[in-house]
Coordinates of C-alpha atoms in Angstrom, one line a residue:
X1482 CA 24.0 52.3 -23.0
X1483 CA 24.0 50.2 -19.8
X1484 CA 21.8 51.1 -16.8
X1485 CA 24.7 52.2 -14.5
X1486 CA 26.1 54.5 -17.1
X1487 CA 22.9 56.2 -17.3
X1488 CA 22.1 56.1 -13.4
X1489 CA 25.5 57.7 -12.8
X1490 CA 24.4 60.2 -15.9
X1491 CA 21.2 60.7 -13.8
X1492 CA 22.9 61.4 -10.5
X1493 CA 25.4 63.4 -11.7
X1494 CA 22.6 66.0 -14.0
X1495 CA 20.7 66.0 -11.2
X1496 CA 23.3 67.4 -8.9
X1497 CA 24.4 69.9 -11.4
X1498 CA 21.5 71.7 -12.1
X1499 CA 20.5 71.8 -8.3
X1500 CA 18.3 69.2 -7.7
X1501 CA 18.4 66.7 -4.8
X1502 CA 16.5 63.8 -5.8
X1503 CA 17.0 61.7 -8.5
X1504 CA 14.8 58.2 -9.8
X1505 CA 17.3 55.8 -11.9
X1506 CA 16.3 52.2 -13.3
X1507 CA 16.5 49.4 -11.1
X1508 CA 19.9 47.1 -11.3
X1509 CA 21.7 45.0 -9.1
X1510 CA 24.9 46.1 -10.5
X1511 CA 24.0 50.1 -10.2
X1512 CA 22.5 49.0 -6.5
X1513 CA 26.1 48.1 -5.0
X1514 CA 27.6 51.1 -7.6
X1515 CA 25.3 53.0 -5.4
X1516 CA 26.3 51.1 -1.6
X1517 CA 30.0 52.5 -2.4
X1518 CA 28.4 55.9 -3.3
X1519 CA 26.7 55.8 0.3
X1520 CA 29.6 54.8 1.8
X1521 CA 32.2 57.8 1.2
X1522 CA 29.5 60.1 1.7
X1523 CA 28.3 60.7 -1.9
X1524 CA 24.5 60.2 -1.5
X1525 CA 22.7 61.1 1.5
X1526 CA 20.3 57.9 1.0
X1527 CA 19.1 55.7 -1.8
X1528 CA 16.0 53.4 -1.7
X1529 CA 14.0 50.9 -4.0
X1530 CA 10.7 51.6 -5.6
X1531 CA 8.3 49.7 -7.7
X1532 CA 5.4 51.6 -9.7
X1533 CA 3.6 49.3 -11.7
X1534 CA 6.0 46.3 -11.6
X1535 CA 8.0 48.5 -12.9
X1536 CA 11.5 49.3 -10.9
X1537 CA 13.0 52.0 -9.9
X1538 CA 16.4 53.7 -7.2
X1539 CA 15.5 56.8 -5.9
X1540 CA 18.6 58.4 -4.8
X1541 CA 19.2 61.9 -2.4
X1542 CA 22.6 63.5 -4.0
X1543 CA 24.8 64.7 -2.0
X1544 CA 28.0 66.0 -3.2
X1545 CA 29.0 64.9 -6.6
X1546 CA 31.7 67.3 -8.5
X1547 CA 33.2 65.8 -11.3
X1548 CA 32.9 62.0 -12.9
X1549 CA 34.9 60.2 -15.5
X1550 CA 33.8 56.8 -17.1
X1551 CA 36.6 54.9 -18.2
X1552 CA 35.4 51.1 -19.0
X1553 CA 32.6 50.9 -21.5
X1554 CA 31.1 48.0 -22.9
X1555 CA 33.0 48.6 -26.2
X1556 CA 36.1 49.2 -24.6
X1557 CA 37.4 47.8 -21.8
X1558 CA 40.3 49.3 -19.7
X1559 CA 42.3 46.8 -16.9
X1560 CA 43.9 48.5 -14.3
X1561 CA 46.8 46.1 -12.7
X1562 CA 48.2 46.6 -9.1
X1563 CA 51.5 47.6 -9.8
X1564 CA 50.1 50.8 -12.2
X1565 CA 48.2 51.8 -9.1
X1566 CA 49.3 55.4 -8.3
X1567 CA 49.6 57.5 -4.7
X1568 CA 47.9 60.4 -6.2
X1569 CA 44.9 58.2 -7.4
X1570 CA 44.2 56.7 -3.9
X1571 CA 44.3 60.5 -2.0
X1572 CA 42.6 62.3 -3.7
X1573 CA 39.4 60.5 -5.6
X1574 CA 37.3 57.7 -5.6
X1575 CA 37.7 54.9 -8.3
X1576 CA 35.3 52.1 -8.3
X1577 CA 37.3 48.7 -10.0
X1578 CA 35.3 45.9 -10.6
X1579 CA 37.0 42.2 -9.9
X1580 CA 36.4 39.0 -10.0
X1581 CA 35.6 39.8 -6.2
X1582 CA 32.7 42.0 -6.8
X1583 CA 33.0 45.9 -6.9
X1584 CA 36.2 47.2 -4.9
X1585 CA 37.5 50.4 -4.6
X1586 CA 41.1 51.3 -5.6
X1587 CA 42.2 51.4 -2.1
X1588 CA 41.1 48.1 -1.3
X1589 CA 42.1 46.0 -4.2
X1590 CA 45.7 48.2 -3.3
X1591 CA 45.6 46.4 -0.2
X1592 CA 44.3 43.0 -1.7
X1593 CA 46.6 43.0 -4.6
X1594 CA 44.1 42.3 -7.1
X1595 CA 43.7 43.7 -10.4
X1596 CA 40.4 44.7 -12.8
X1597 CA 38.6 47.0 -15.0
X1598 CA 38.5 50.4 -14.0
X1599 CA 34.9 51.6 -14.1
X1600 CA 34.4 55.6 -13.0
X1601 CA 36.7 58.0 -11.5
X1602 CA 34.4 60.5 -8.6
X1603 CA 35.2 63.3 -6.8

């Protein structure tokens, strides 16, 4: 499983059943999963620890209600601009990675840029 399945996993449990911390493994790919979690208010805070040259994210949850994965390494799912619905961009968050980095589906609406749909938050 890759590390920013797991970390969302992580996040996600930990909210769930109540608690408001949560340590995930290190990645820079799950570190700017996280920045657009920070961003729209979905963690309180995050920060990078190392125990025994060994790294980790700790994360403080916010508010985390319901996540879908949709891109997996064994399947991959493209989302293209003109597929892009109203009802998508008002009421969740969907993280799209491009060849620009890691967008949001607002943003690469406003770009015009397509790419493969990662995980659906709200």
């Amino acid at each position: 499983m890759k590390n920013y399945f797991d970390s969302i996993n992580r996040i996600f449990n930990s909210y769930n059943s109540g608690k408001k911390i949560s340590f995930c493994n290190y990645s820079n790919f799950t570190m700017l999963i996280f920045e657009i979690f920070l961003e729209y208010n979905f963690i309180e805070n995050y920060f990078f620890l190392i125990i025994k040259k060994k790294k980790y994210i700790v994360v403080f949850v916010k508010n985390i209600y319901y996540i879908k994965f949709f891109s997996k390494p064994s399947r991959k799912i493209s989302i293209k601009n003109k597929k892009i619905n109203n009802f998508l961009l008002n009421t969740s968050l969907c993280i799209i990675n491009t060849n620009l980095g890691l967008l949001t589906l607002k943003e690469c609406k406003q770009i015009g840029i397509s790419g493969f749909l990662i995980v659906l938050i709200l």
